[in-house]
Amino acid sequence: MPRDIIIDTDPGQDDAIAILLALASPELNVLGITAVAGNVPLALTQKNARIVCELAGRPDTLVFAGCDAPLKRKLVTAEHVHGKTGLDGPQLADPTMPLQDRHAVDWIIDTCRAAAPDSITLCPLGPLTNIATALTRAPEIKQAIAEIVLMGGGYFEGGNITPTAEFNIYVDPEAADIVFSAGLPLTAMPLDMTHKALTTKPRIDAFRALGTRVGDMTAAWTDFFERFDMEKYGSEGAPLHDPTVIAYLIQPDLFTGRHINVEIETQSDLTLGMTVADWWRVTDRAPNCMFMGDLDAEGFYALLADRLARYS
Ligand code: BDR
Ligand code: CA
């Protein structure tokens, strides 16, 4: 039986590749995609989500627009990484598939209320505003949530938007705090791990060699944001953050981490949005998160190429 998932996302080229990976994987049943403001404003993230579904040949996918701003703060965006549209690279046509007319948070709540216990996996790939709003407004939906697997945070690697904060957590730290303290099974894919999932030239060439539209777009997208990251980190490629969430659902043995306590800094100006990870277990704070530290990068890229090859 495929696992029912909801992808909550702010596409973003790496979000887009995560969506393509999910829609090509028979182990997963994408109940819907909920867009949130993050890399770019909501009007663009919901549109980009639909562009990606159409690229995947899946215009039947339910796409909802959610929160357009963080819970308590002004939206911070990342056009400097993802470009003006959030999905810069070769231009793609505007989507014709519909945006669902319900608010994403209402749909998440109703879907979870109607679901069997422990039957839905939430996959947040952006700021946690939609998920935190749903959990706050309808705490009873927790019964339906088997697990939350998210991309966010960083500890040993520091931050990518401030010296101590990773983008998704920094944009809405109050929402992150709600999710990390919800008492649900939680797995985080932090920068400590995603910075080892680098898009080297042979790996991008493998996408291009598929000779399909999906292969070409994936290669072009990684080429686009790679420019920024290679300059920033001096690395041989860019980290492909968000697809690690989906890969983990399909092949968890590609990843290793520790079940530890992780708290979100919401007060300090200097370290706002930091994921304070008790990696060495030096406190008696209860573990609340499987915090990943490493991955088999070759295995991850092999899985990605294998699944993307399923698009004709
Ligand atoms: C995260 O921030 C976004 O720019 C990416 O899509 C990813 O979700 C990495 O910090
Ligand atoms: Ca993202």
mmCIF file of C-alpha atoms and ligand atoms in Angstrom:
data_model
loop_
_atom_site.group_PDB
_atom_site.id
_atom_site.type_symbol
_atom_site.label_atom_id
_atom_site.label_comp_id
_atom_site.label_asym_id
_atom_site.label_seq_id
_atom_site.Cartn_x
_atom_site.Cartn_y
_atom_site.Cartn_z
ATOM 1 C CA MET A 1 0.000 0.000 0.000
ATOM 2 C CA PRO A 2 1.501 3.354 -0.962
ATOM 3 C CA ARG A 3 2.010 5.798 1.865
ATOM 4 C CA ASP A 4 -0.362 8.805 1.863
ATOM 5 C CA ILE A 5 1.573 12.063 1.955
ATOM 6 C CA ILE A 6 0.872 15.794 1.838
ATOM 7 C CA ILE A 7 3.664 17.942 0.400
ATOM 8 C CA ASP A 8 3.743 21.435 1.899
ATOM 9 C CA THR A 9 6.061 23.529 -0.221
ATOM 10 C CA ASP A 10 7.379 26.873 -1.537
ATOM 11 C CA PRO A 11 8.798 25.972 -4.976
ATOM 12 C CA GLY A 12 11.799 26.633 -5.441
ATOM 13 C CA GLN A 13 13.854 24.485 -7.832
ATOM 14 C CA ASP A 14 14.750 21.922 -5.155
ATOM 15 C CA ASP A 15 11.116 21.753 -4.045
ATOM 16 C CA ALA A 16 10.206 21.165 -7.700
ATOM 17 C CA ILE A 17 12.583 18.210 -7.943
ATOM 18 C CA ALA A 18 11.157 16.818 -4.690
ATOM 19 C CA ILE A 19 7.650 16.984 -6.167
ATOM 20 C CA LEU A 20 8.827 15.237 -9.350
ATOM 21 C CA LEU A 21 10.464 12.517 -7.242
ATOM 22 C CA ALA A 22 7.288 11.977 -5.218
ATOM 23 C CA LEU A 23 4.950 11.880 -8.204
ATOM 24 C CA ALA A 24 7.164 9.275 -9.904
ATOM 25 C CA SER A 25 7.346 6.959 -6.899
ATOM 26 C CA PRO A 26 4.781 4.161 -6.509
ATOM 27 C CA GLU A 27 5.569 3.894 -2.789
ATOM 28 C CA LEU A 28 3.893 7.271 -2.284
ATOM 29 C CA ASN A 29 0.385 8.581 -2.821
ATOM 30 C CA VAL A 30 0.395 12.382 -2.985
ATOM 31 C CA LEU A 31 -2.966 13.374 -1.501
ATOM 32 C CA GLY A 32 -2.307 17.001 -2.319
ATOM 33 C CA ILE A 33 0.247 19.771 -2.493
ATOM 34 C CA THR A 34 -0.146 22.788 -0.234
ATOM 35 C CA ALA A 35 1.737 25.944 -1.133
ATOM 36 C CA VAL A 36 3.126 28.384 1.406
ATOM 37 C CA ALA A 37 4.952 31.696 1.123
ATOM 38 C CA GLY A 38 8.706 31.216 1.399
ATOM 39 C CA ASN A 39 11.296 31.290 -1.351
ATOM 40 C CA VAL A 40 8.953 33.678 -3.175
ATOM 41 C CA PRO A 41 5.483 35.038 -2.311
ATOM 42 C CA LEU A 42 2.474 32.727 -2.271
ATOM 43 C CA ALA A 43 1.114 33.845 -5.656
ATOM 44 C CA LEU A 44 4.270 32.420 -7.210
ATOM 45 C CA THR A 45 4.707 29.299 -5.050
ATOM 46 C CA GLN A 46 1.180 28.048 -5.769
ATOM 47 C CA LYS A 47 1.686 28.744 -9.456
ATOM 48 C CA ASN A 48 5.077 27.030 -9.471
ATOM 49 C CA ALA A 49 3.600 23.964 -7.763
ATOM 50 C CA ARG A 50 1.088 23.678 -10.604
ATOM 51 C CA ILE A 51 3.782 24.210 -13.253
ATOM 52 C CA VAL A 52 5.672 21.255 -11.770
ATOM 53 C CA CYS A 53 2.569 19.019 -11.671
ATOM 54 C CA GLU A 54 1.948 19.762 -15.330
ATOM 55 C CA LEU A 55 5.587 19.034 -16.170
ATOM 56 C CA ALA A 56 5.093 15.694 -14.411
ATOM 57 C CA GLY A 57 2.020 15.029 -16.555
ATOM 58 C CA ARG A 58 -0.121 15.085 -13.407
ATOM 59 C CA PRO A 59 -2.583 17.974 -13.785
ATOM 60 C CA ASP A 60 -4.983 15.907 -11.675
ATOM 61 C CA THR A 61 -2.917 16.658 -8.547
ATOM 62 C CA LEU A 62 -4.744 18.767 -5.959
ATOM 63 C CA VAL A 63 -2.866 22.018 -5.327
ATOM 64 C CA PHE A 64 -3.965 24.458 -2.630
ATOM 65 C CA ALA A 65 -2.719 27.905 -1.644
ATOM 66 C CA GLY A 66 -2.127 28.429 2.063
ATOM 67 C CA CYS A 67 -0.656 31.120 4.267
ATOM 68 C CA ASP A 68 0.827 34.161 2.559
ATOM 69 C CA ALA A 69 2.869 35.363 5.547
ATOM 70 C CA PRO A 70 4.564 33.909 8.626
ATOM 71 C CA LEU A 71 2.618 33.763 11.896
ATOM 72 C CA LYS A 72 4.151 36.842 13.495
ATOM 73 C CA ARG A 73 6.724 38.261 11.143
ATOM 74 C CA LYS A 74 7.185 39.856 7.782
ATOM 75 C CA LEU A 75 7.924 37.419 4.990
ATOM 76 C CA VAL A 76 11.587 36.991 4.062
ATOM 77 C CA THR A 77 12.108 35.571 0.556
ATOM 78 C CA ALA A 78 15.066 34.064 -1.315
ATOM 79 C CA GLU A 79 15.014 35.403 -4.865
ATOM 80 C CA HIS A 80 18.793 35.716 -4.561
ATOM 81 C CA VAL A 81 18.941 31.907 -4.673
ATOM 82 C CA HIS A 82 15.921 30.871 -6.742
ATOM 83 C CA GLY A 83 15.465 33.859 -9.073
ATOM 84 C CA LYS A 84 12.586 36.290 -9.492
ATOM 85 C CA THR A 85 9.966 33.618 -10.221
ATOM 86 C CA GLY A 86 11.298 31.170 -7.618
ATOM 87 C CA LEU A 87 11.689 28.682 -10.446
ATOM 88 C CA ASP A 88 14.119 30.547 -12.687
ATOM 89 C CA GLY A 89 15.809 28.554 -15.425
ATOM 90 C CA PRO A 90 14.267 27.824 -18.806
ATOM 91 C CA GLN A 91 10.897 29.523 -19.017
ATOM 92 C CA LEU A 92 7.882 27.239 -18.579
ATOM 93 C CA ALA A 93 4.346 28.029 -19.691
ATOM 94 C CA ASP A 94 1.822 29.277 -17.155
ATOM 95 C CA PRO A 95 -0.188 26.355 -15.774
ATOM 96 C CA THR A 96 -3.697 25.664 -16.978
ATOM 97 C CA MET A 97 -4.614 23.122 -14.289
ATOM 98 C CA PRO A 98 -6.780 24.624 -11.544
ATOM 99 C CA LEU A 99 -5.767 25.889 -8.156
ATOM 100 C CA GLN A 100 -8.231 24.355 -5.678
ATOM 101 C CA ASP A 101 -10.522 26.983 -4.218
ATOM 102 C CA ARG A 102 -10.094 25.959 -0.568
ATOM 103 C CA HIS A 103 -7.450 27.364 1.750
ATOM 104 C CA ALA A 104 -4.624 24.842 2.215
ATOM 105 C CA VAL A 105 -4.955 24.864 6.001
ATOM 106 C CA ASP A 106 -8.690 24.071 5.858
ATOM 107 C CA TRP A 107 -7.982 21.236 3.443
ATOM 108 C CA ILE A 108 -5.192 19.797 5.624
ATOM 109 C CA ILE A 109 -7.500 19.891 8.643
ATOM 110 C CA ASP A 110 -10.448 18.255 6.859
ATOM 111 C CA THR A 111 -8.257 15.629 5.213
ATOM 112 C CA CYS A 112 -6.672 14.656 8.517
ATOM 113 C CA ARG A 113 -10.008 14.659 10.342
ATOM 114 C CA ALA A 114 -11.379 12.202 7.808
ATOM 115 C CA ALA A 115 -8.292 9.960 7.813
ATOM 116 C CA ALA A 116 -7.524 6.791 9.745
ATOM 117 C CA PRO A 117 -5.190 7.062 12.747
ATOM 118 C CA ASP A 118 -1.484 7.388 11.871
ATOM 119 C CA SER A 119 -2.194 7.277 8.159
ATOM 120 C CA ILE A 120 -0.829 10.555 6.763
ATOM 121 C CA THR A 121 2.786 11.709 6.468
ATOM 122 C CA LEU A 122 3.326 15.450 6.233
ATOM 123 C CA CYS A 123 6.290 16.572 4.143
ATOM 124 C CA PRO A 124 7.064 20.254 4.712
ATOM 125 C CA LEU A 125 9.667 21.640 2.303
ATOM 126 C CA GLY A 126 9.314 25.323 3.204
ATOM 127 C CA PRO A 127 8.495 27.555 6.173
ATOM 128 C CA LEU A 128 6.174 25.766 8.591
ATOM 129 C CA THR A 129 3.331 28.313 8.626
ATOM 130 C CA ASN A 130 0.614 26.113 7.080
ATOM 131 C CA ILE A 131 1.411 23.106 9.242
ATOM 132 C CA ALA A 132 1.649 25.097 12.482
ATOM 133 C CA THR A 133 -1.625 26.875 11.717
ATOM 134 C CA ALA A 134 -3.390 23.556 11.108
ATOM 135 C CA LEU A 135 -1.987 22.018 14.313
ATOM 136 C CA THR A 136 -2.950 25.053 16.368
ATOM 137 C CA ARG A 137 -6.419 25.424 14.954
ATOM 138 C CA ALA A 138 -7.288 21.716 15.097
ATOM 139 C CA PRO A 139 -4.965 19.844 17.478
ATOM 140 C CA GLU A 140 -7.103 16.718 17.102
ATOM 141 C CA ILE A 141 -5.660 16.182 13.617
ATOM 142 C CA LYS A 142 -2.517 14.856 15.285
ATOM 143 C CA GLN A 143 -4.202 11.475 15.549
ATOM 144 C CA ALA A 144 -4.080 11.096 11.765
ATOM 145 C CA ILE A 145 -0.455 12.154 11.369
ATOM 146 C CA ALA A 146 1.912 9.195 11.248
ATOM 147 C CA GLU A 147 4.999 11.330 10.941
ATOM 148 C CA ILE A 148 6.326 14.716 9.854
ATOM 149 C CA VAL A 149 9.444 14.610 7.679
ATOM 150 C CA LEU A 150 10.717 18.081 6.924
ATOM 151 C CA MET A 151 13.634 19.924 5.392
ATOM 152 C CA GLY A 152 14.911 22.501 7.823
ATOM 153 C CA GLY A 153 17.508 23.502 10.370
ATOM 154 C CA GLY A 154 21.214 23.052 10.695
ATOM 155 C CA TYR A 155 23.547 22.774 13.634
ATOM 156 C CA PHE A 156 27.191 21.946 12.970
ATOM 157 C CA GLU A 157 26.906 23.486 9.513
ATOM 158 C CA GLY A 158 25.489 26.758 10.845
ATOM 159 C CA GLY A 159 22.909 28.644 8.829
ATOM 160 C CA ASN A 160 22.383 29.668 5.227
ATOM 161 C CA ILE A 161 20.304 32.834 5.707
ATOM 162 C CA THR A 162 21.998 34.037 8.903
ATOM 163 C CA PRO A 163 25.158 32.616 10.487
ATOM 164 C CA THR A 164 23.001 30.426 12.731
ATOM 165 C CA ALA A 165 19.679 29.884 10.928
ATOM 166 C CA GLU A 166 18.532 27.814 7.992
ATOM 167 C CA PHE A 167 16.024 29.553 5.680
ATOM 168 C CA ASN A 168 12.837 27.501 6.281
ATOM 169 C CA ILE A 169 13.095 27.776 10.056
ATOM 170 C CA TYR A 170 14.244 31.407 10.022
ATOM 171 C CA VAL A 171 11.303 32.625 7.933
ATOM 172 C CA ASP A 172 8.767 31.431 10.508
ATOM 173 C CA PRO A 173 10.484 30.440 13.770
ATOM 174 C CA GLU A 174 7.256 30.583 15.785
ATOM 175 C CA ALA A 175 5.666 28.092 13.387
ATOM 176 C CA ALA A 176 8.744 25.871 13.607
ATOM 177 C CA ASP A 177 8.544 25.989 17.388
ATOM 178 C CA ILE A 178 4.926 24.793 17.261
ATOM 179 C CA VAL A 179 5.836 21.899 14.949
ATOM 180 C CA PHE A 180 8.938 20.841 16.884
ATOM 181 C CA SER A 181 7.022 20.837 20.166
ATOM 182 C CA ALA A 182 3.876 19.149 18.816
ATOM 183 C CA GLY A 183 4.814 15.766 20.250
ATOM 184 C CA LEU A 184 4.533 14.082 16.837
ATOM 185 C CA PRO A 185 7.141 11.744 15.335
ATOM 186 C CA LEU A 186 9.431 14.191 13.552
ATOM 187 C CA THR A 187 12.364 13.744 11.203
ATOM 188 C CA ALA A 188 14.437 16.750 10.089
ATOM 189 C CA MET A 189 16.731 16.995 7.099
ATOM 190 C CA PRO A 190 19.083 19.793 8.179
ATOM 191 C CA LEU A 191 21.899 21.528 6.312
ATOM 192 C CA ASP A 192 24.365 19.237 8.148
ATOM 193 C CA MET A 193 23.117 16.462 5.889
ATOM 194 C CA THR A 194 21.822 18.256 2.774
ATOM 195 C CA HIS A 195 25.186 19.951 2.287
ATOM 196 C CA LYS A 196 26.514 16.485 1.505
ATOM 197 C CA ALA A 197 23.917 15.948 -1.258
ATOM 198 C CA LEU A 198 25.833 17.952 -3.847
ATOM 199 C CA THR A 199 24.927 18.313 -7.518
ATOM 200 C CA THR A 200 28.285 17.437 -9.062
ATOM 201 C CA LYS A 201 28.712 17.600 -12.832
ATOM 202 C CA PRO A 202 28.378 13.828 -13.406
ATOM 203 C CA ARG A 203 25.182 13.825 -11.368
ATOM 204 C CA ILE A 204 23.655 16.661 -13.397
ATOM 205 C CA ASP A 205 24.873 15.037 -16.616
ATOM 206 C CA ALA A 206 22.949 11.898 -15.609
ATOM 207 C CA PHE A 207 19.722 13.925 -15.468
ATOM 208 C CA ARG A 208 20.420 15.494 -18.851
ATOM 209 C CA ALA A 209 21.272 12.089 -20.324
ATOM 210 C CA LEU A 210 17.713 10.934 -19.654
ATOM 211 C CA GLY A 211 16.865 12.843 -22.829
ATOM 212 C CA THR A 212 13.422 13.825 -21.530
ATOM 213 C CA ARG A 213 11.799 17.133 -20.686
ATOM 214 C CA VAL A 214 11.877 16.274 -16.983
ATOM 215 C CA GLY A 215 15.567 15.331 -17.222
ATOM 216 C CA ASP A 216 16.420 18.543 -19.067
ATOM 217 C CA MET A 217 14.463 20.725 -16.629
ATOM 218 C CA THR A 218 16.003 19.038 -13.590
ATOM 219 C CA ALA A 219 19.478 19.612 -15.024
ATOM 220 C CA ALA A 220 18.667 23.224 -15.911
ATOM 221 C CA TRP A 221 17.188 23.957 -12.485
ATOM 222 C CA THR A 222 20.185 22.541 -10.681
ATOM 223 C CA ASP A 223 22.479 24.481 -13.022
ATOM 224 C CA PHE A 224 20.586 27.641 -12.100
ATOM 225 C CA PHE A 225 20.802 27.617 -8.336
ATOM 226 C CA GLU A 226 24.161 25.890 -8.384
ATOM 227 C CA ARG A 227 25.804 29.090 -9.576
ATOM 228 C CA PHE A 228 24.845 30.861 -6.385
ATOM 229 C CA ASP A 229 25.724 28.044 -4.009
ATOM 230 C CA MET A 230 29.062 27.137 -5.579
ATOM 231 C CA GLU A 231 30.199 30.715 -5.221
ATOM 232 C CA LYS A 232 28.907 30.888 -1.658
ATOM 233 C CA TYR A 233 30.344 27.620 -0.378
ATOM 234 C CA GLY A 234 33.238 27.091 -2.762
ATOM 235 C CA SER A 235 31.900 23.558 -3.237
ATOM 236 C CA GLU A 236 31.800 21.407 -6.376
ATOM 237 C CA GLY A 237 28.025 21.630 -6.590
ATOM 238 C CA ALA A 238 24.918 22.840 -4.816
ATOM 239 C CA PRO A 239 23.018 20.997 -2.104
ATOM 240 C CA LEU A 240 19.741 19.505 -3.289
ATOM 241 C CA HIS A 241 17.882 20.020 -0.022
ATOM 242 C CA ASP A 242 14.193 19.203 -0.394
ATOM 243 C CA PRO A 243 14.310 15.947 -2.411
ATOM 244 C CA THR A 244 16.049 14.313 0.573
ATOM 245 C CA VAL A 245 12.685 14.396 2.394
ATOM 246 C CA ILE A 246 11.014 12.336 -0.309
ATOM 247 C CA ALA A 247 14.028 10.048 -0.758
ATOM 248 C CA TYR A 248 13.904 9.284 2.964
ATOM 249 C CA LEU A 249 10.320 8.063 2.646
ATOM 250 C CA ILE A 250 11.310 5.736 -0.180
ATOM 251 C CA GLN A 251 14.718 4.540 1.014
ATOM 252 C CA PRO A 252 15.329 5.477 4.667
ATOM 253 C CA ASP A 253 18.540 3.457 4.843
ATOM 254 C CA LEU A 254 20.267 6.142 2.741
ATOM 255 C CA PHE A 255 20.249 8.389 5.816
ATOM 256 C CA THR A 256 21.735 8.347 9.288
ATOM 257 C CA GLY A 257 21.063 10.624 12.223
ATOM 258 C CA ARG A 258 20.292 10.792 15.905
ATOM 259 C CA HIS A 259 17.066 10.953 17.827
ATOM 260 C CA ILE A 260 17.709 14.017 19.945
ATOM 261 C CA ASN A 261 16.185 17.135 21.445
ATOM 262 C CA VAL A 262 15.927 20.091 19.064
ATOM 263 C CA GLU A 263 14.583 23.458 20.220
ATOM 264 C CA ILE A 264 13.872 26.518 18.077
ATOM 265 C CA GLU A 265 15.235 29.926 19.047
ATOM 266 C CA THR A 266 12.410 32.479 18.786
ATOM 267 C CA GLN A 267 13.714 35.301 20.997
ATOM 268 C CA SER A 268 17.259 36.323 20.194
ATOM 269 C CA ASP A 269 17.837 38.771 17.345
ATOM 270 C CA LEU A 270 21.276 37.320 16.848
ATOM 271 C CA THR A 271 20.351 33.645 16.618
ATOM 272 C CA LEU A 272 16.679 33.816 15.598
ATOM 273 C CA GLY A 273 15.511 30.590 13.950
ATOM 274 C CA MET A 274 18.465 28.539 15.144
ATOM 275 C CA THR A 275 17.763 24.830 15.627
ATOM 276 C CA VAL A 276 19.495 24.177 18.935
ATOM 277 C CA ALA A 277 20.268 20.491 18.526
ATOM 278 C CA ASP A 278 21.418 18.487 21.531
ATOM 279 C CA TRP A 279 23.473 16.217 19.296
ATOM 280 C CA TRP A 280 25.782 15.150 22.121
ATOM 281 C CA ARG A 281 22.875 14.652 24.501
ATOM 282 C CA VAL A 282 24.297 17.011 27.095
ATOM 283 C CA THR A 283 20.904 18.052 28.482
ATOM 284 C CA ASP A 284 18.061 16.066 29.941
ATOM 285 C CA ARG A 285 15.589 17.621 27.496
ATOM 286 C CA ALA A 286 13.472 14.912 25.935
ATOM 287 C CA PRO A 287 14.296 13.842 22.367
ATOM 288 C CA ASN A 288 11.702 15.176 19.926
ATOM 289 C CA CYS A 289 13.356 14.795 16.544
ATOM 290 C CA MET A 290 15.310 12.416 14.352
ATOM 291 C CA PHE A 291 17.967 14.900 13.212
ATOM 292 C CA MET A 292 19.844 13.602 10.184
ATOM 293 C CA GLY A 293 23.598 14.019 9.928
ATOM 294 C CA ASP A 294 24.715 12.061 6.904
ATOM 295 C CA LEU A 295 23.541 10.392 3.716
ATOM 296 C CA ASP A 296 24.746 8.022 1.053
ATOM 297 C CA ALA A 297 24.936 10.728 -1.632
ATOM 298 C CA GLU A 298 25.640 8.290 -4.481
ATOM 299 C CA GLY A 299 22.644 6.202 -3.478
ATOM 300 C CA PHE A 300 20.465 9.307 -3.200
ATOM 301 C CA TYR A 301 21.376 10.534 -6.700
ATOM 302 C CA ALA A 302 20.965 7.027 -8.130
ATOM 303 C CA LEU A 303 17.452 6.869 -6.662
ATOM 304 C CA LEU A 304 16.632 10.294 -8.060
ATOM 305 C CA ALA A 305 17.892 9.436 -11.557
ATOM 306 C CA ASP A 306 16.052 6.110 -11.486
ATOM 307 C CA ARG A 307 12.739 7.734 -10.561
ATOM 308 C CA LEU A 308 13.059 10.704 -12.908
ATOM 309 C CA ALA A 309 13.771 8.216 -15.710
ATOM 310 C CA ARG A 310 10.179 6.999 -15.305
ATOM 311 C CA TYR A 311 8.886 10.188 -16.927
ATOM 312 C CA SER A 312 8.650 9.750 -20.667
HETATM 313 C C1 BDR B 1 15.623 25.465 2.030
HETATM 314 O O1 BDR B 1 15.346 26.819 1.706
HETATM 315 C C2 BDR B 1 14.887 26.930 0.392
HETATM 316 O O2 BDR B 1 15.564 27.932 -0.268
HETATM 317 C C3 BDR B 1 15.033 25.569 -0.254
HETATM 318 O O3 BDR B 1 13.952 25.323 -1.124
HETATM 319 C C4 BDR B 1 15.046 24.623 0.915
HETATM 320 O O4 BDR B 1 13.748 24.214 1.268
HETATM 321 C C5 BDR B 1 17.113 25.294 2.247
HETATM 322 O O5 BDR B 1 17.537 26.094 3.298
HETATM 323 CA CA CA B 2 11.814 24.678 -0.131
#
